Structures are given as structure tokens and as C-alpha cells.
Amino acid sequence: MSQPESSLASTLAETSLVKQECDISDPVHDFASSDSEMEAKRIAKVANLAMAELLKLMRINEPLWAKSSYGVPGYVLVRERYASMFPRVDSLNSPPHTTREESSKYCRVVRIRARKLVEMLLDSEEWVNHFPTIVSKSETVKVLDVGSLENRNGALQVVCEKMQAISPLVSSRELFFLRYCQQVTDGTWAIAHVSIDSIEGRVLDSPVRRLPSGCVIYQMNEEFSMVIWAEHVEVNERIATCSRGGFTRDNVAYGAERWLWALNRMCERFVWTSINNMPPQASPEGYNI
């Protein structure tokens, strides 16, 4: 990162605390006000590892992923393959038999330029606007790095988010995680999400933990982009409010297909809004040439 960008990131890190309070727990606020350089380095390491895992998850299908058997489009992780490829020693502070994982991957073409979509997904307010049926609240608690001003490569944020399924059968979820953006190649971006509740042994009081997840965005042409989305979370069922049926287990409530369905719907809405706001067709009548 260049010196000007480093200086800007440092300034934002000190001044970008959200005005509204986050609803998760006091450790969130304690962390948000911390200026420890050592902690920042640890966070950067977590972000880089999450990005590396996300890119592997995106590039590999079988045998790491298998087609969903629940009647939902897309793929789900093969647990044994994932565990051998990405061994983890940390987990939610709960017995193994009370913890379950949800995973899904889906791909869709959306009508929006990749660069514009990246900017929107790095904006918490836009995030809520794009996913109103999934996200009820999203706040950028702290900006650790604004990334390149040209392509947002290296942007790193701490985000507080509340998810909802708009159904009495599914409980809401509160997450505290990193959002990290990287330009992989020219015209291709990746945005990784990962919970940071295990840093320095600190465990936030949340029954849901986001494992490396996110999306990869490919610019197809001047009008369309292809988005591959992956969701992977760990849920402590002893603490989490019970959700009836298979809405969460089958990735109906918070799965990748639902995220992309919501994104595609909003992109189509933007297109129609733009068309309706266009001026009427030009006419030579009334103009002297």
C-alpha cells in the first residue's frame, strides 16, 4: 500500500466509528476503539488467510463441493473434503455435537458493471439496500484500509451486521466480521467475509460464526457481470434460537442462492429505474441547425 493510502487508512481508522451503536456486545465497542498496531497485523493476517481460502473454494468444485440434495440450486461443501483441505483448530466455544455448519455456493449473471458492484458491496448502506430481505442492519464499525483509490484493492473493514429471513420460522442472526476486497485480475474482484471472534482467544457472544465466505465478481462486458457467491457459517445450536424445519439447514433462508436472487432483483430494479428516468427521444423539431 502506498504512503498516501496508508496515511488515509490510518486517519479513517481513527475517525470512522459509527454513530449508531452496534447491538452485539460490549467487546465489539472495545475492539472498535483499539488502535493497537499488533492487533491490526493479526487482523490483516486473518483477512489474507480468509481470502486465500475463499479463492480456493471458488476455483474448486468436485470433489470439494457436491450438488445440493435438498432441491435448492447450487452446491454444498463435502465436510470430509473441506476438513482435510482446510484444517481448523479453533471453533465456537461449544461441544462438537451442538455445533453444525451451513454451506452453499451459487453462480448468477447480473446486470451491473463489476467495478460499480464492488463499490456498492463495500458500502454498508448500499449493502442493506441490495439485500433488504436478508440484511436488516449493516454498519461499518471501522475502516482499517480504504484500499487502492483506483480499484479498491486491499480495502479492509470491520462490519457489524444483523440478518433476517422475514419469517417467524427462522431466527435472526448477528455477525461481527471482516470484509476484505482484492482485485484478483483485471476485471475480476473477490470480497471475503470472515468472523474475527477467535482473535487472541476472544470469543464474542454470538451463536453464529462466519467462516471464510464471500463472492467473486467477473466483468463479462460493459453491461453484465458474473457473480459466484459462497456462504459458510458455523452455528452453536445450544445458544441460537431454534429455527423450525430445514429452512436454515437446507440453505433456504441464508444460502448463496438467496443472496444472488436478491442481488439480481435489485440490479434489475436499478435498470428499470434508469430507463424510466431517461429523457424522451430527441427530435429535430424546434431546433435550428
PDB file of C-alpha atoms in Angstrom:
ATOM      1  CA  MET A   1       0.000   0.000   0.000  1.00  0.00           C
ATOM      2  CA  SER A   2       1.401   3.422  -0.927  1.00  0.00           C
ATOM      3  CA  GLN A   3       2.271   6.051   1.689  1.00  0.00           C
ATOM      4  CA  PRO A   4      -0.717   8.347   0.911  1.00  0.00           C
ATOM      5  CA  GLU A   5      -3.127   5.416   1.084  1.00  0.00           C
ATOM      6  CA  SER A   6      -1.524   4.210   4.314  1.00  0.00           C
ATOM      7  CA  SER A   7      -1.932   7.657   5.844  1.00  0.00           C
ATOM      8  CA  LEU A   8      -5.546   7.870   4.709  1.00  0.00           C
ATOM      9  CA  ALA A   9      -6.292   4.418   6.076  1.00  0.00           C
ATOM     10  CA  SER A  10      -4.757   5.396   9.412  1.00  0.00           C
ATOM     11  CA  THR A  11      -6.875   8.539   9.561  1.00  0.00           C
ATOM     12  CA  LEU A  12     -10.073   6.688   8.718  1.00  0.00           C
ATOM     13  CA  ALA A  13      -9.258   4.001  11.265  1.00  0.00           C
ATOM     14  CA  GLU A  14      -9.288   6.663  13.969  1.00  0.00           C
ATOM     15  CA  THR A  15     -12.395   8.546  12.830  1.00  0.00           C
ATOM     16  CA  SER A  16     -14.753   6.035  11.237  1.00  0.00           C
ATOM     17  CA  LEU A  17     -16.576   4.692  14.314  1.00  0.00           C
ATOM     18  CA  VAL A  18     -20.235   4.502  13.514  1.00  0.00           C
ATOM     19  CA  LYS A  19     -22.518   6.943  15.294  1.00  0.00           C
ATOM     20  CA  GLN A  20     -25.137   4.337  15.962  1.00  0.00           C
ATOM     21  CA  GLU A  21     -24.362   1.647  18.480  1.00  0.00           C
ATOM     22  CA  CYS A  22     -23.926  -1.932  17.413  1.00  0.00           C
ATOM     23  CA  ASP A  23     -26.336  -4.367  19.037  1.00  0.00           C
ATOM     24  CA  ILE A  24     -23.993  -7.315  19.556  1.00  0.00           C
ATOM     25  CA  SER A  25     -21.929  -6.867  22.738  1.00  0.00           C
ATOM     26  CA  ASP A  26     -19.539  -4.595  24.584  1.00  0.00           C
ATOM     27  CA  PRO A  27     -16.353  -6.334  23.292  1.00  0.00           C
ATOM     28  CA  VAL A  28     -17.305  -5.042  19.836  1.00  0.00           C
ATOM     29  CA  HIS A  29     -17.020  -1.454  21.024  1.00  0.00           C
ATOM     30  CA  ASP A  30     -13.841  -2.181  22.950  1.00  0.00           C
ATOM     31  CA  PHE A  31     -12.265  -3.588  19.837  1.00  0.00           C
ATOM     32  CA  ALA A  32     -13.543  -0.764  17.628  1.00  0.00           C
ATOM     33  CA  SER A  33     -11.753   1.821  19.777  1.00  0.00           C
ATOM     34  CA  SER A  34      -8.479  -0.076  19.877  1.00  0.00           C
ATOM     35  CA  ASP A  35      -5.526   1.343  17.939  1.00  0.00           C
ATOM     36  CA  SER A  36      -3.128  -1.492  18.583  1.00  0.00           C
ATOM     37  CA  GLU A  37      -0.729  -1.968  15.689  1.00  0.00           C
ATOM     38  CA  MET A  38      -0.162  -5.558  16.744  1.00  0.00           C
ATOM     39  CA  GLU A  39      -3.898  -6.234  16.606  1.00  0.00           C
ATOM     40  CA  ALA A  40      -4.083  -4.647  13.150  1.00  0.00           C
ATOM     41  CA  LYS A  41      -1.371  -7.000  11.892  1.00  0.00           C
ATOM     42  CA  ARG A  42      -3.224 -10.001  13.261  1.00  0.00           C
ATOM     43  CA  ILE A  43      -6.423  -8.854  11.591  1.00  0.00           C
ATOM     44  CA  ALA A  44      -4.612  -8.388   8.279  1.00  0.00           C
ATOM     45  CA  LYS A  45      -3.319 -11.965   8.561  1.00  0.00           C
ATOM     46  CA  VAL A  46      -6.830 -13.282   9.223  1.00  0.00           C
ATOM     47  CA  ALA A  47      -8.134 -11.347   6.201  1.00  0.00           C
ATOM     48  CA  ASN A  48      -5.411 -12.711   3.908  1.00  0.00           C
ATOM     49  CA  LEU A  49      -5.992 -16.292   5.030  1.00  0.00           C
ATOM     50  CA  ALA A  50      -9.739 -15.883   4.523  1.00  0.00           C
ATOM     51  CA  MET A  51      -9.194 -14.516   1.015  1.00  0.00           C
ATOM     52  CA  ALA A  52      -6.880 -17.407   0.121  1.00  0.00           C
ATOM     53  CA  GLU A  53      -9.472 -19.914   1.342  1.00  0.00           C
ATOM     54  CA  LEU A  54     -12.307 -18.144  -0.464  1.00  0.00           C
ATOM     55  CA  LEU A  55     -10.441 -18.221  -3.788  1.00  0.00           C
ATOM     56  CA  LYS A  56      -9.796 -21.948  -3.386  1.00  0.00           C
ATOM     57  CA  LEU A  57     -13.454 -22.537  -2.583  1.00  0.00           C
ATOM     58  CA  MET A  58     -14.411 -20.687  -5.745  1.00  0.00           C
ATOM     59  CA  ARG A  59     -11.933 -22.386  -8.055  1.00  0.00           C
ATOM     60  CA  ILE A  60     -12.677 -25.953  -6.984  1.00  0.00           C
ATOM     61  CA  ASN A  61     -15.993 -27.727  -7.458  1.00  0.00           C
ATOM     62  CA  GLU A  62     -15.919 -31.504  -7.171  1.00  0.00           C
ATOM     63  CA  PRO A  63     -14.805 -33.226  -5.015  1.00  0.00           C
ATOM     64  CA  LEU A  64     -14.793 -30.311  -2.542  1.00  0.00           C
ATOM     65  CA  TRP A  65     -18.363 -29.325  -3.448  1.00  0.00           C
ATOM     66  CA  ALA A  66     -21.295 -31.551  -4.317  1.00  0.00           C
ATOM     67  CA  LYS A  67     -24.641 -30.649  -5.847  1.00  0.00           C
ATOM     68  CA  SER A  68     -27.261 -29.910  -3.238  1.00  0.00           C
ATOM     69  CA  SER A  69     -29.606 -32.798  -2.473  1.00  0.00           C
ATOM     70  CA  TYR A  70     -32.195 -30.552  -0.805  1.00  0.00           C
ATOM     71  CA  GLY A  71     -33.822 -29.344  -4.009  1.00  0.00           C
ATOM     72  CA  VAL A  72     -32.041 -25.987  -3.739  1.00  0.00           C
ATOM     73  CA  PRO A  73     -29.882 -24.898  -6.721  1.00  0.00           C
ATOM     74  CA  GLY A  74     -26.112 -24.809  -6.324  1.00  0.00           C
ATOM     75  CA  TYR A  75     -23.558 -26.745  -4.312  1.00  0.00           C
ATOM     76  CA  VAL A  76     -22.835 -27.670  -0.689  1.00  0.00           C
ATOM     77  CA  LEU A  77     -19.469 -28.478   0.849  1.00  0.00           C
ATOM     78  CA  VAL A  78     -18.381 -32.091   1.334  1.00  0.00           C
ATOM     79  CA  ARG A  79     -17.426 -31.912   5.006  1.00  0.00           C
ATOM     80  CA  GLU A  80     -14.676 -34.522   4.947  1.00  0.00           C
ATOM     81  CA  ARG A  81     -13.000 -32.933   1.928  1.00  0.00           C
ATOM     82  CA  TYR A  82     -13.217 -29.470   3.434  1.00  0.00           C
ATOM     83  CA  ALA A  83     -11.807 -30.596   6.791  1.00  0.00           C
ATOM     84  CA  SER A  84      -8.811 -32.237   5.118  1.00  0.00           C
ATOM     85  CA  MET A  85      -8.130 -29.252   2.853  1.00  0.00           C
ATOM     86  CA  PHE A  86      -8.708 -26.534   5.472  1.00  0.00           C
ATOM     87  CA  PRO A  87      -7.908 -27.980   8.925  1.00  0.00           C
ATOM     88  CA  ARG A  88      -9.070 -25.737  11.784  1.00  0.00           C
ATOM     89  CA  VAL A  89      -8.150 -25.845  15.429  1.00  0.00           C
ATOM     90  CA  ASP A  90     -10.481 -23.045  16.511  1.00  0.00           C
ATOM     91  CA  SER A  91     -14.233 -23.269  16.669  1.00  0.00           C
ATOM     92  CA  LEU A  92     -17.185 -21.848  18.541  1.00  0.00           C
ATOM     93  CA  ASN A  93     -16.840 -22.298  22.264  1.00  0.00           C
ATOM     94  CA  SER A  94     -19.200 -25.278  22.355  1.00  0.00           C
ATOM     95  CA  PRO A  95     -19.153 -29.083  22.299  1.00  0.00           C
ATOM     96  CA  PRO A  96     -18.890 -30.558  18.772  1.00  0.00           C
ATOM     97  CA  HIS A  97     -22.271 -32.269  18.962  1.00  0.00           C
ATOM     98  CA  THR A  98     -24.017 -28.908  19.480  1.00  0.00           C
ATOM     99  CA  THR A  99     -22.355 -27.214  16.516  1.00  0.00           C
ATOM    100  CA  ARG A 100     -23.407 -27.504  12.891  1.00  0.00           C
ATOM    101  CA  GLU A 101     -22.252 -25.920   9.646  1.00  0.00           C
ATOM    102  CA  GLU A 102     -24.222 -24.475   6.748  1.00  0.00           C
ATOM    103  CA  SER A 103     -22.578 -24.092   3.345  1.00  0.00           C
ATOM    104  CA  SER A 104     -23.687 -23.211  -0.170  1.00  0.00           C
ATOM    105  CA  LYS A 105     -22.310 -21.936  -3.465  1.00  0.00           C
ATOM    106  CA  TYR A 106     -24.206 -20.499  -6.395  1.00  0.00           C
ATOM    107  CA  CYS A 107     -23.477 -18.573  -9.587  1.00  0.00           C
ATOM    108  CA  ARG A 108     -25.535 -15.978 -11.451  1.00  0.00           C
ATOM    109  CA  VAL A 109     -25.181 -13.289 -14.124  1.00  0.00           C
ATOM    110  CA  VAL A 110     -26.368  -9.853 -13.010  1.00  0.00           C
ATOM    111  CA  ARG A 111     -26.890  -6.671 -14.987  1.00  0.00           C
ATOM    112  CA  ILE A 112     -24.334  -4.314 -13.471  1.00  0.00           C
ATOM    113  CA  ARG A 113     -20.703  -3.393 -14.080  1.00  0.00           C
ATOM    114  CA  ALA A 114     -18.286  -5.257 -11.827  1.00  0.00           C
ATOM    115  CA  ARG A 115     -16.487  -2.125 -10.616  1.00  0.00           C
ATOM    116  CA  LYS A 116     -19.764  -0.484  -9.647  1.00  0.00           C
ATOM    117  CA  LEU A 117     -20.923  -3.612  -7.839  1.00  0.00           C
ATOM    118  CA  VAL A 118     -17.668  -3.734  -5.859  1.00  0.00           C
ATOM    119  CA  GLU A 119     -18.200  -0.167  -4.678  1.00  0.00           C
ATOM    120  CA  MET A 120     -21.769  -0.967  -3.636  1.00  0.00           C
ATOM    121  CA  LEU A 121     -20.792  -4.091  -1.715  1.00  0.00           C
ATOM    122  CA  LEU A 122     -18.136  -2.145   0.213  1.00  0.00           C
ATOM    123  CA  ASP A 123     -20.756   0.368   1.349  1.00  0.00           C
ATOM    124  CA  SER A 124     -22.791  -0.795   4.351  1.00  0.00           C
ATOM    125  CA  GLU A 125     -25.750   1.393   3.439  1.00  0.00           C
ATOM    126  CA  GLU A 126     -25.779   0.052  -0.114  1.00  0.00           C
ATOM    127  CA  TRP A 127     -25.423  -3.466   1.309  1.00  0.00           C
ATOM    128  CA  VAL A 128     -28.704  -3.078   3.152  1.00  0.00           C
ATOM    129  CA  ASN A 129     -30.350  -1.587   0.048  1.00  0.00           C
ATOM    130  CA  HIS A 130     -29.213  -4.511  -2.101  1.00  0.00           C
ATOM    131  CA  PHE A 131     -30.309  -7.209   0.359  1.00  0.00           C
ATOM    132  CA  PRO A 132     -33.352  -5.768   2.174  1.00  0.00           C
ATOM    133  CA  THR A 133     -34.953  -9.205   2.571  1.00  0.00           C
ATOM    134  CA  ILE A 134     -31.825 -10.641   4.228  1.00  0.00           C
ATOM    135  CA  VAL A 135     -29.993  -7.797   5.978  1.00  0.00           C
ATOM    136  CA  SER A 136     -31.875  -5.535   8.384  1.00  0.00           C
ATOM    137  CA  LYS A 137     -28.818  -3.668   9.630  1.00  0.00           C
ATOM    138  CA  SER A 138     -25.221  -3.279   8.464  1.00  0.00           C
ATOM    139  CA  GLU A 139     -22.666  -0.868   9.900  1.00  0.00           C
ATOM    140  CA  THR A 140     -19.030  -0.286   9.072  1.00  0.00           C
ATOM    141  CA  VAL A 141     -17.619  -0.218  12.578  1.00  0.00           C
ATOM    142  CA  LYS A 142     -14.112   0.645  11.436  1.00  0.00           C
ATOM    143  CA  VAL A 143     -12.205   1.135   8.180  1.00  0.00           C
ATOM    144  CA  LEU A 144      -8.764  -0.437   8.539  1.00  0.00           C
ATOM    145  CA  ASP A 145      -7.745   0.204   4.930  1.00  0.00           C
ATOM    146  CA  VAL A 146      -9.591   2.068   2.161  1.00  0.00           C
ATOM    147  CA  GLY A 147      -7.668   0.127  -0.481  1.00  0.00           C
ATOM    148  CA  SER A 148      -6.478   1.489  -3.798  1.00  0.00           C
ATOM    149  CA  LEU A 149      -8.425   4.566  -4.835  1.00  0.00           C
ATOM    150  CA  GLU A 150      -8.386   3.217  -8.381  1.00  0.00           C
ATOM    151  CA  ASN A 151      -9.805  -0.274  -7.900  1.00  0.00           C
ATOM    152  CA  ARG A 152     -10.409  -0.719  -4.103  1.00  0.00           C
ATOM    153  CA  ASN A 153      -7.804  -3.472  -3.979  1.00  0.00           C
ATOM    154  CA  GLY A 154      -6.864  -4.073  -0.340  1.00  0.00           C
ATOM    155  CA  ALA A 155      -9.948  -2.449   1.206  1.00  0.00           C
ATOM    156  CA  LEU A 156     -10.442  -3.874   4.701  1.00  0.00           C
ATOM    157  CA  GLN A 157     -13.357  -3.137   7.031  1.00  0.00           C
ATOM    158  CA  VAL A 158     -14.783  -4.325  10.323  1.00  0.00           C
ATOM    159  CA  VAL A 159     -18.529  -4.802   9.894  1.00  0.00           C
ATOM    160  CA  CYS A 160     -21.443  -5.369  12.251  1.00  0.00           C
ATOM    161  CA  GLU A 161     -24.475  -6.937  10.585  1.00  0.00           C
ATOM    162  CA  LYS A 162     -27.891  -8.243  11.524  1.00  0.00           C
ATOM    163  CA  MET A 163     -29.532 -10.758   9.196  1.00  0.00           C
ATOM    164  CA  GLN A 164     -33.198 -11.671   8.999  1.00  0.00           C
ATOM    165  CA  ALA A 165     -35.234 -14.147   6.990  1.00  0.00           C
ATOM    166  CA  ILE A 166     -38.601 -12.331   7.278  1.00  0.00           C
ATOM    167  CA  SER A 167     -40.176 -15.486   8.634  1.00  0.00           C
ATOM    168  CA  PRO A 168     -41.266 -16.471  12.148  1.00  0.00           C
ATOM    169  CA  LEU A 169     -39.782 -19.903  11.434  1.00  0.00           C
ATOM    170  CA  VAL A 170     -36.212 -18.602  11.169  1.00  0.00           C
ATOM    171  CA  SER A 171     -34.296 -16.694  13.840  1.00  0.00           C
ATOM    172  CA  SER A 172     -32.314 -13.559  13.054  1.00  0.00           C
ATOM    173  CA  ARG A 173     -28.517 -13.555  13.188  1.00  0.00           C
ATOM    174  CA  GLU A 174     -25.980 -11.003  14.371  1.00  0.00           C
ATOM    175  CA  LEU A 175     -22.462 -11.135  12.984  1.00  0.00           C
ATOM    176  CA  PHE A 176     -19.242  -9.229  13.554  1.00  0.00           C
ATOM    177  CA  PHE A 177     -16.741  -9.836  10.774  1.00  0.00           C
ATOM    178  CA  LEU A 178     -14.052  -8.580   8.411  1.00  0.00           C
ATOM    179  CA  ARG A 179     -14.843  -7.540   4.850  1.00  0.00           C
ATOM    180  CA  TYR A 180     -11.773  -7.689   2.608  1.00  0.00           C
ATOM    181  CA  CYS A 181     -11.607  -6.764  -1.084  1.00  0.00           C
ATOM    182  CA  GLN A 182      -8.963  -7.861  -3.550  1.00  0.00           C
ATOM    183  CA  GLN A 183      -8.665  -7.354  -7.293  1.00  0.00           C
ATOM    184  CA  VAL A 184      -7.619 -10.807  -8.446  1.00  0.00           C
ATOM    185  CA  THR A 185      -7.038  -9.993 -12.119  1.00  0.00           C
ATOM    186  CA  ASP A 186      -8.035  -7.207 -14.466  1.00  0.00           C
ATOM    187  CA  GLY A 187     -11.837  -7.208 -14.377  1.00  0.00           C
ATOM    188  CA  THR A 188     -12.108  -9.710 -11.512  1.00  0.00           C
ATOM    189  CA  TRP A 189     -12.646  -8.897  -7.839  1.00  0.00           C
ATOM    190  CA  ALA A 190     -13.098 -11.009  -4.713  1.00  0.00           C
ATOM    191  CA  ILE A 191     -14.758  -9.863  -1.482  1.00  0.00           C
ATOM    192  CA  ALA A 192     -14.125 -12.118   1.509  1.00  0.00           C
ATOM    193  CA  HIS A 193     -16.016 -12.222   4.804  1.00  0.00           C
ATOM    194  CA  VAL A 194     -14.782 -13.903   7.978  1.00  0.00           C
ATOM    195  CA  SER A 195     -15.703 -13.601  11.649  1.00  0.00           C
ATOM    196  CA  ILE A 196     -12.935 -12.399  13.948  1.00  0.00           C
ATOM    197  CA  ASP A 197     -14.352 -13.682  17.203  1.00  0.00           C
ATOM    198  CA  SER A 198     -11.406 -16.007  17.750  1.00  0.00           C
ATOM    199  CA  ILE A 199      -8.602 -13.437  17.596  1.00  0.00           C
ATOM    200  CA  GLU A 200      -6.377 -13.579  20.704  1.00  0.00           C
ATOM    201  CA  GLY A 201      -8.764 -16.129  22.194  1.00  0.00           C
ATOM    202  CA  ARG A 202     -11.588 -13.569  22.337  1.00  0.00           C
ATOM    203  CA  VAL A 203     -15.000 -15.055  21.621  1.00  0.00           C
ATOM    204  CA  LEU A 204     -17.876 -12.636  21.056  1.00  0.00           C
ATOM    205  CA  ASP A 205     -21.241 -13.588  22.456  1.00  0.00           C
ATOM    206  CA  SER A 206     -22.729 -14.764  19.176  1.00  0.00           C
ATOM    207  CA  PRO A 207     -24.096 -18.210  18.326  1.00  0.00           C
ATOM    208  CA  VAL A 208     -23.198 -17.810  14.652  1.00  0.00           C
ATOM    209  CA  ARG A 209     -19.731 -17.534  13.187  1.00  0.00           C
ATOM    210  CA  ARG A 210     -18.994 -16.751   9.548  1.00  0.00           C
ATOM    211  CA  LEU A 211     -16.249 -18.958   8.138  1.00  0.00           C
ATOM    212  CA  PRO A 212     -14.410 -17.693   5.020  1.00  0.00           C
ATOM    213  CA  SER A 213     -17.216 -16.757   2.640  1.00  0.00           C
ATOM    214  CA  GLY A 214     -17.989 -14.097   0.082  1.00  0.00           C
ATOM    215  CA  CYS A 215     -18.127 -13.594  -3.650  1.00  0.00           C
ATOM    216  CA  VAL A 216     -16.049 -13.345  -6.800  1.00  0.00           C
ATOM    217  CA  ILE A 217     -17.177 -10.852  -9.442  1.00  0.00           C
ATOM    218  CA  TYR A 218     -16.215 -11.188 -13.113  1.00  0.00           C
ATOM    219  CA  GLN A 219     -16.740  -8.360 -15.605  1.00  0.00           C
ATOM    220  CA  MET A 220     -18.290 -10.065 -18.659  1.00  0.00           C
ATOM    221  CA  ASN A 221     -18.869  -6.984 -20.805  1.00  0.00           C
ATOM    222  CA  GLU A 222     -19.870  -3.352 -20.414  1.00  0.00           C
ATOM    223  CA  GLU A 223     -23.276  -4.302 -19.039  1.00  0.00           C
ATOM    224  CA  PHE A 224     -23.144  -7.692 -17.299  1.00  0.00           C
ATOM    225  CA  SER A 225     -21.118  -9.346 -14.558  1.00  0.00           C
ATOM    226  CA  MET A 226     -20.979 -12.939 -13.364  1.00  0.00           C
ATOM    227  CA  VAL A 227     -21.049 -13.406  -9.589  1.00  0.00           C
ATOM    228  CA  ILE A 228     -20.106 -16.591  -7.750  1.00  0.00           C
ATOM    229  CA  TRP A 229     -21.310 -16.491  -4.154  1.00  0.00           C
ATOM    230  CA  ALA A 230     -20.336 -18.802  -1.299  1.00  0.00           C
ATOM    231  CA  GLU A 231     -21.790 -18.877   2.217  1.00  0.00           C
ATOM    232  CA  HIS A 232     -20.259 -20.875   5.052  1.00  0.00           C
ATOM    233  CA  VAL A 233     -21.265 -20.435   8.690  1.00  0.00           C
ATOM    234  CA  GLU A 234     -20.951 -22.327  11.949  1.00  0.00           C
ATOM    235  CA  VAL A 235     -23.923 -22.323  14.308  1.00  0.00           C
ATOM    236  CA  ASN A 236     -23.994 -23.161  18.003  1.00  0.00           C
ATOM    237  CA  GLU A 237     -27.432 -24.740  18.382  1.00  0.00           C
ATOM    238  CA  ARG A 238     -27.289 -24.555  22.174  1.00  0.00           C
ATOM    239  CA  ILE A 239     -27.353 -20.747  22.041  1.00  0.00           C
ATOM    240  CA  ALA A 240     -29.046 -19.990  18.718  1.00  0.00           C
ATOM    241  CA  THR A 241     -32.792 -19.528  18.763  1.00  0.00           C
ATOM    242  CA  CYS A 242     -34.327 -22.618  17.251  1.00  0.00           C
ATOM    243  CA  SER A 243     -35.367 -22.417  13.595  1.00  0.00           C
ATOM    244  CA  ARG A 244     -38.149 -24.723  12.552  1.00  0.00           C
ATOM    245  CA  GLY A 245     -37.745 -27.284   9.767  1.00  0.00           C
ATOM    246  CA  GLY A 246     -34.941 -27.240   7.237  1.00  0.00           C
ATOM    247  CA  PHE A 247     -35.063 -23.556   6.339  1.00  0.00           C
ATOM    248  CA  THR A 248     -31.500 -22.954   7.519  1.00  0.00           C
ATOM    249  CA  ARG A 249     -30.074 -26.459   7.155  1.00  0.00           C
ATOM    250  CA  ASP A 250     -31.224 -26.603   3.541  1.00  0.00           C
ATOM    251  CA  ASN A 251     -29.811 -23.131   2.780  1.00  0.00           C
ATOM    252  CA  VAL A 252     -33.241 -21.703   2.007  1.00  0.00           C
ATOM    253  CA  ALA A 253     -33.043 -18.827   4.497  1.00  0.00           C
ATOM    254  CA  TYR A 254     -29.415 -17.661   4.268  1.00  0.00           C
ATOM    255  CA  GLY A 255     -27.925 -19.660   1.401  1.00  0.00           C
ATOM    256  CA  ALA A 256     -25.913 -18.334  -1.546  1.00  0.00           C
ATOM    257  CA  GLU A 257     -28.814 -18.753  -3.972  1.00  0.00           C
ATOM    258  CA  ARG A 258     -30.963 -16.394  -1.897  1.00  0.00           C
ATOM    259  CA  TRP A 259     -28.237 -13.747  -1.734  1.00  0.00           C
ATOM    260  CA  LEU A 260     -27.839 -13.793  -5.513  1.00  0.00           C
ATOM    261  CA  TRP A 261     -31.589 -13.821  -6.083  1.00  0.00           C
ATOM    262  CA  ALA A 262     -31.857 -10.641  -4.007  1.00  0.00           C
ATOM    263  CA  LEU A 263     -28.878  -9.066  -5.771  1.00  0.00           C
ATOM    264  CA  ASN A 264     -30.251  -9.842  -9.228  1.00  0.00           C
ATOM    265  CA  ARG A 265     -33.645  -8.426  -8.309  1.00  0.00           C
ATOM    266  CA  MET A 266     -32.132  -5.141  -7.148  1.00  0.00           C
ATOM    267  CA  CYS A 267     -29.929  -4.859 -10.253  1.00  0.00           C
ATOM    268  CA  GLU A 268     -32.984  -5.321 -12.487  1.00  0.00           C
ATOM    269  CA  ARG A 269     -34.804  -2.708 -10.474  1.00  0.00           C
ATOM    270  CA  PHE A 270     -31.950  -0.229 -10.992  1.00  0.00           C
ATOM    271  CA  VAL A 271     -32.040  -0.869 -14.752  1.00  0.00           C
ATOM    272  CA  TRP A 272     -35.780  -0.203 -14.998  1.00  0.00           C
ATOM    273  CA  THR A 273     -35.451   2.895 -12.832  1.00  0.00           C
ATOM    274  CA  SER A 274     -32.728   4.218 -15.132  1.00  0.00           C
ATOM    275  CA  ILE A 275     -34.856   3.560 -18.215  1.00  0.00           C
ATOM    276  CA  ASN A 276     -37.887   5.290 -16.721  1.00  0.00           C
ATOM    277  CA  ASN A 277     -35.777   8.297 -15.774  1.00  0.00           C
ATOM    278  CA  MET A 278     -34.291   8.696 -19.250  1.00  0.00           C
ATOM    279  CA  PRO A 279     -35.309  11.859 -21.144  1.00  0.00           C
ATOM    280  CA  PRO A 280     -37.708  11.436 -24.099  1.00  0.00           C
ATOM    281  CA  GLN A 281     -36.322  10.609 -27.525  1.00  0.00           C
ATOM    282  CA  ALA A 282     -34.615  13.591 -29.160  1.00  0.00           C
ATOM    283  CA  SER A 283     -36.473  15.269 -32.011  1.00  0.00           C
ATOM    284  CA  PRO A 284     -35.114  17.785 -34.576  1.00  0.00           C
ATOM    285  CA  GLU A 285     -38.350  19.791 -34.369  1.00  0.00           C
ATOM    286  CA  GLY A 286     -37.905  23.107 -32.636  1.00  0.00           C
ATOM    287  CA  TYR A 287     -34.139  23.157 -33.128  1.00  0.00           C
ATOM    288  CA  ASN A 288     -32.421  25.412 -35.661  1.00  0.00           C
ATOM    289  CA  ILE A 289     -29.398  23.763 -37.186  1.00  0.00           C
TER     290      ILE A 289
END
